[in-house]
PDB file of C-alpha atoms in Angstrom:
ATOM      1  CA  UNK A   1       0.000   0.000   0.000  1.00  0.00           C
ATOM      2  CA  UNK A   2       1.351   3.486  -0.906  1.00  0.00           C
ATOM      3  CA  UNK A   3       2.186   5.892   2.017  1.00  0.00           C
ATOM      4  CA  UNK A   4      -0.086   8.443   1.148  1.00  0.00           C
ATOM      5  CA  UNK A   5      -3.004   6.191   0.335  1.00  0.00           C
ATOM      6  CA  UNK A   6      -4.752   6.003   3.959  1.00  0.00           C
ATOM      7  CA  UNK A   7      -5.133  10.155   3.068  1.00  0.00           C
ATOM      8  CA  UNK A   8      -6.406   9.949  -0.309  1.00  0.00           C
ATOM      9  CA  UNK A   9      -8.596   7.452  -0.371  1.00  0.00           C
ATOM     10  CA  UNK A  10     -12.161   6.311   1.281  1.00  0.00           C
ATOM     11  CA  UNK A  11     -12.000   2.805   0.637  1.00  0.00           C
ATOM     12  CA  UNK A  12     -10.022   0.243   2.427  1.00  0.00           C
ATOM     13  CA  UNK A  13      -9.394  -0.800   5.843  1.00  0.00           C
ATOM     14  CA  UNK A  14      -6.237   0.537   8.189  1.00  0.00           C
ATOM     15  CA  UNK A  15      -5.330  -1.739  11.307  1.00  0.00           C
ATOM     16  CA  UNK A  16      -5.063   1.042  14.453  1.00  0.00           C
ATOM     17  CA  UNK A  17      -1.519   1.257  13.952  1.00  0.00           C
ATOM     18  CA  UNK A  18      -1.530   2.936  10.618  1.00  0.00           C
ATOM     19  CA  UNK A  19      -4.665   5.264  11.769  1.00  0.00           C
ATOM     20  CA  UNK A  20      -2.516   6.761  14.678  1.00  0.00           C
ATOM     21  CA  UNK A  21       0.378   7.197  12.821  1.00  0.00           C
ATOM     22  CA  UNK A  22      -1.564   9.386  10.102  1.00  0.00           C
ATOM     23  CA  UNK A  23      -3.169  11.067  12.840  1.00  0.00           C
ATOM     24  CA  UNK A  24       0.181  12.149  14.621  1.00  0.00           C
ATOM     25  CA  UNK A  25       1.036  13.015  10.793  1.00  0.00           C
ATOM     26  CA  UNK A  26      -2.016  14.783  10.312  1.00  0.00           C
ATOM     27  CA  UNK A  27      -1.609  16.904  13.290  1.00  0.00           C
ATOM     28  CA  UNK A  28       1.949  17.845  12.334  1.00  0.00           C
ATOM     29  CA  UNK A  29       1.304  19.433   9.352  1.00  0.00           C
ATOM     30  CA  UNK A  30      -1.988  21.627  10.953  1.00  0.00           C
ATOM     31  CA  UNK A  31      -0.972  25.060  10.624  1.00  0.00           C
ATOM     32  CA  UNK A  32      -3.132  25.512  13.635  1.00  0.00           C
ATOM     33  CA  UNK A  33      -1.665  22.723  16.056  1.00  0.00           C
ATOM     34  CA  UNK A  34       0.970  24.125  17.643  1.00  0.00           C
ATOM     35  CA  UNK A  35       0.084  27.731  18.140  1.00  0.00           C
ATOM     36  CA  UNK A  36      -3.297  26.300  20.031  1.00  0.00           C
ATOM     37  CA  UNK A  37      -1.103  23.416  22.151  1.00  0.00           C
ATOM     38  CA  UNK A  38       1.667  26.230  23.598  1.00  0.00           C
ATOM     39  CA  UNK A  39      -1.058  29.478  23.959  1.00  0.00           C
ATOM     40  CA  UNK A  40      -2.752  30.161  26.851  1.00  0.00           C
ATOM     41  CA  UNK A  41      -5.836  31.214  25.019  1.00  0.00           C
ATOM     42  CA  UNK A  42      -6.208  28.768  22.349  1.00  0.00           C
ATOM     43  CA  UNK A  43      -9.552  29.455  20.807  1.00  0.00           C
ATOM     44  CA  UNK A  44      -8.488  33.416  20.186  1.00  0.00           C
ATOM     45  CA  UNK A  45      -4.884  32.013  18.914  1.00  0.00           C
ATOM     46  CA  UNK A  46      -6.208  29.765  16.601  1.00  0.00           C
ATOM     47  CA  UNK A  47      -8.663  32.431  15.112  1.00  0.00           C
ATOM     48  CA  UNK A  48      -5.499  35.004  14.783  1.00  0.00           C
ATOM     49  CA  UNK A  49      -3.570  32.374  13.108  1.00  0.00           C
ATOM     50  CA  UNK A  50      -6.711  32.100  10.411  1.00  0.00           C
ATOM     51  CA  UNK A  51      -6.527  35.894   9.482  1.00  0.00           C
ATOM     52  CA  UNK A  52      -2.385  35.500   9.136  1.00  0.00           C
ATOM     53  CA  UNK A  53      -2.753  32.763   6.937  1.00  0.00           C
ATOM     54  CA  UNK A  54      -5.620  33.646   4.855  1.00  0.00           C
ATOM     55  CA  UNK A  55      -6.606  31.613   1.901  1.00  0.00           C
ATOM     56  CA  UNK A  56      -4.086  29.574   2.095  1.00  0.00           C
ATOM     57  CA  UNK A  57      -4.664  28.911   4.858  1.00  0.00           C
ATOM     58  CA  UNK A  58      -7.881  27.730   4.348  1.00  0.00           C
ATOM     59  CA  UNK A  59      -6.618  25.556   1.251  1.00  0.00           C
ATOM     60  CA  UNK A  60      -4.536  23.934   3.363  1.00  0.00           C
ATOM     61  CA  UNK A  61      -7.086  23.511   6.425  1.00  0.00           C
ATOM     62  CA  UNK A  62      -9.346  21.983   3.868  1.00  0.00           C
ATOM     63  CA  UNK A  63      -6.920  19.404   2.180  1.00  0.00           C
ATOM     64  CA  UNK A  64      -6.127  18.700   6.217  1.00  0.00           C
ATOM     65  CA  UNK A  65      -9.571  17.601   6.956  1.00  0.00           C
ATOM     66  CA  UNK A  66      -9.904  15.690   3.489  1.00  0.00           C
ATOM     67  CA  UNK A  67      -7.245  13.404   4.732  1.00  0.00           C
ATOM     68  CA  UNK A  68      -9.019  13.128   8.200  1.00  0.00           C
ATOM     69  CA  UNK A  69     -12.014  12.287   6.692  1.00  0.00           C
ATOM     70  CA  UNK A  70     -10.536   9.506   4.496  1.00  0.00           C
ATOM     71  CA  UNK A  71      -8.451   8.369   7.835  1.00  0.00           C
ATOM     72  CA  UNK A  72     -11.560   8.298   9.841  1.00  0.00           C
ATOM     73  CA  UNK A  73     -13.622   6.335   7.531  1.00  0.00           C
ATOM     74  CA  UNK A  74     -11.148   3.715   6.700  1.00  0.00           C
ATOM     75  CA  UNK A  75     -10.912   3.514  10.236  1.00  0.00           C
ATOM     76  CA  UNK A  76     -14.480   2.689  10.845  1.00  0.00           C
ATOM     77  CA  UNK A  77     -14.273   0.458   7.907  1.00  0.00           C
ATOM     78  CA  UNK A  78     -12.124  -1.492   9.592  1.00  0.00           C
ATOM     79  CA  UNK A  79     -14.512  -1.854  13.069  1.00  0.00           C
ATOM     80  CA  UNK A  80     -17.315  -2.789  10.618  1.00  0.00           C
ATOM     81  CA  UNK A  81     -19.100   0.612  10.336  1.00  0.00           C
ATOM     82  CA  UNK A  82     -20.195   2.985   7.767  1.00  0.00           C
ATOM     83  CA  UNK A  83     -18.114   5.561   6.730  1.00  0.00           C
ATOM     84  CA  UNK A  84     -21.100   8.483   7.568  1.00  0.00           C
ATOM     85  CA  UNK A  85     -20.654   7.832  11.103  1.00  0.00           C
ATOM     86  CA  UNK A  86     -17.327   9.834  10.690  1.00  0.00           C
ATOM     87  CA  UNK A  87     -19.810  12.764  10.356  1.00  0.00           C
ATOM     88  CA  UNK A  88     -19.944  12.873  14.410  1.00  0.00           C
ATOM     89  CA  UNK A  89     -16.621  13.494  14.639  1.00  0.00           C
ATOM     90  CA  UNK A  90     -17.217  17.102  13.153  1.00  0.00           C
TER      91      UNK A  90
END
């Protein structure tokens, strides 16, 4: 299986290793992860980070929470459940 397959995808199943591992990926490469782990004030951080990065920002934000989508339902593939029940995580 390609590397970048688990992100890209929607079909397939992931054992839990490969899911965490994309998730710690996933979470390095969020332009808002760090700046909302080491602030005191998160929530207002995160929003001032938005306006700095502008749209591409949000490009980037948005091919982030493809990949967590296609993470999330392989994931649930694999536990025998739909992929729409990734909708609750949002």
């Amino acid at each position: 299986m390609p590397i970048i397959s688990p992100f890209i995808s929607f079909h397939g199943r992931i054992t839990r290793r490969t899911f965490w591992i994309g998730l710690i990926i996933l979470t390095a490469f969020s332009p808002f992860a760090f700046s909302t782990l080491l602030s005191s004030d998160p929530f207002a951080d995160m929003i001032l980070k938005a306006q700095q990065l502008g749209l591409k920002g949000l490009i980037w934000s948005v091919v982030i929470i493809f990949a967590l989508a296609a993470l999330l339902t392989k994931r649930l593939h694999d536990r025998n459940k739909t992929g729409l029940y990734a909708v609750l995580f949002y």
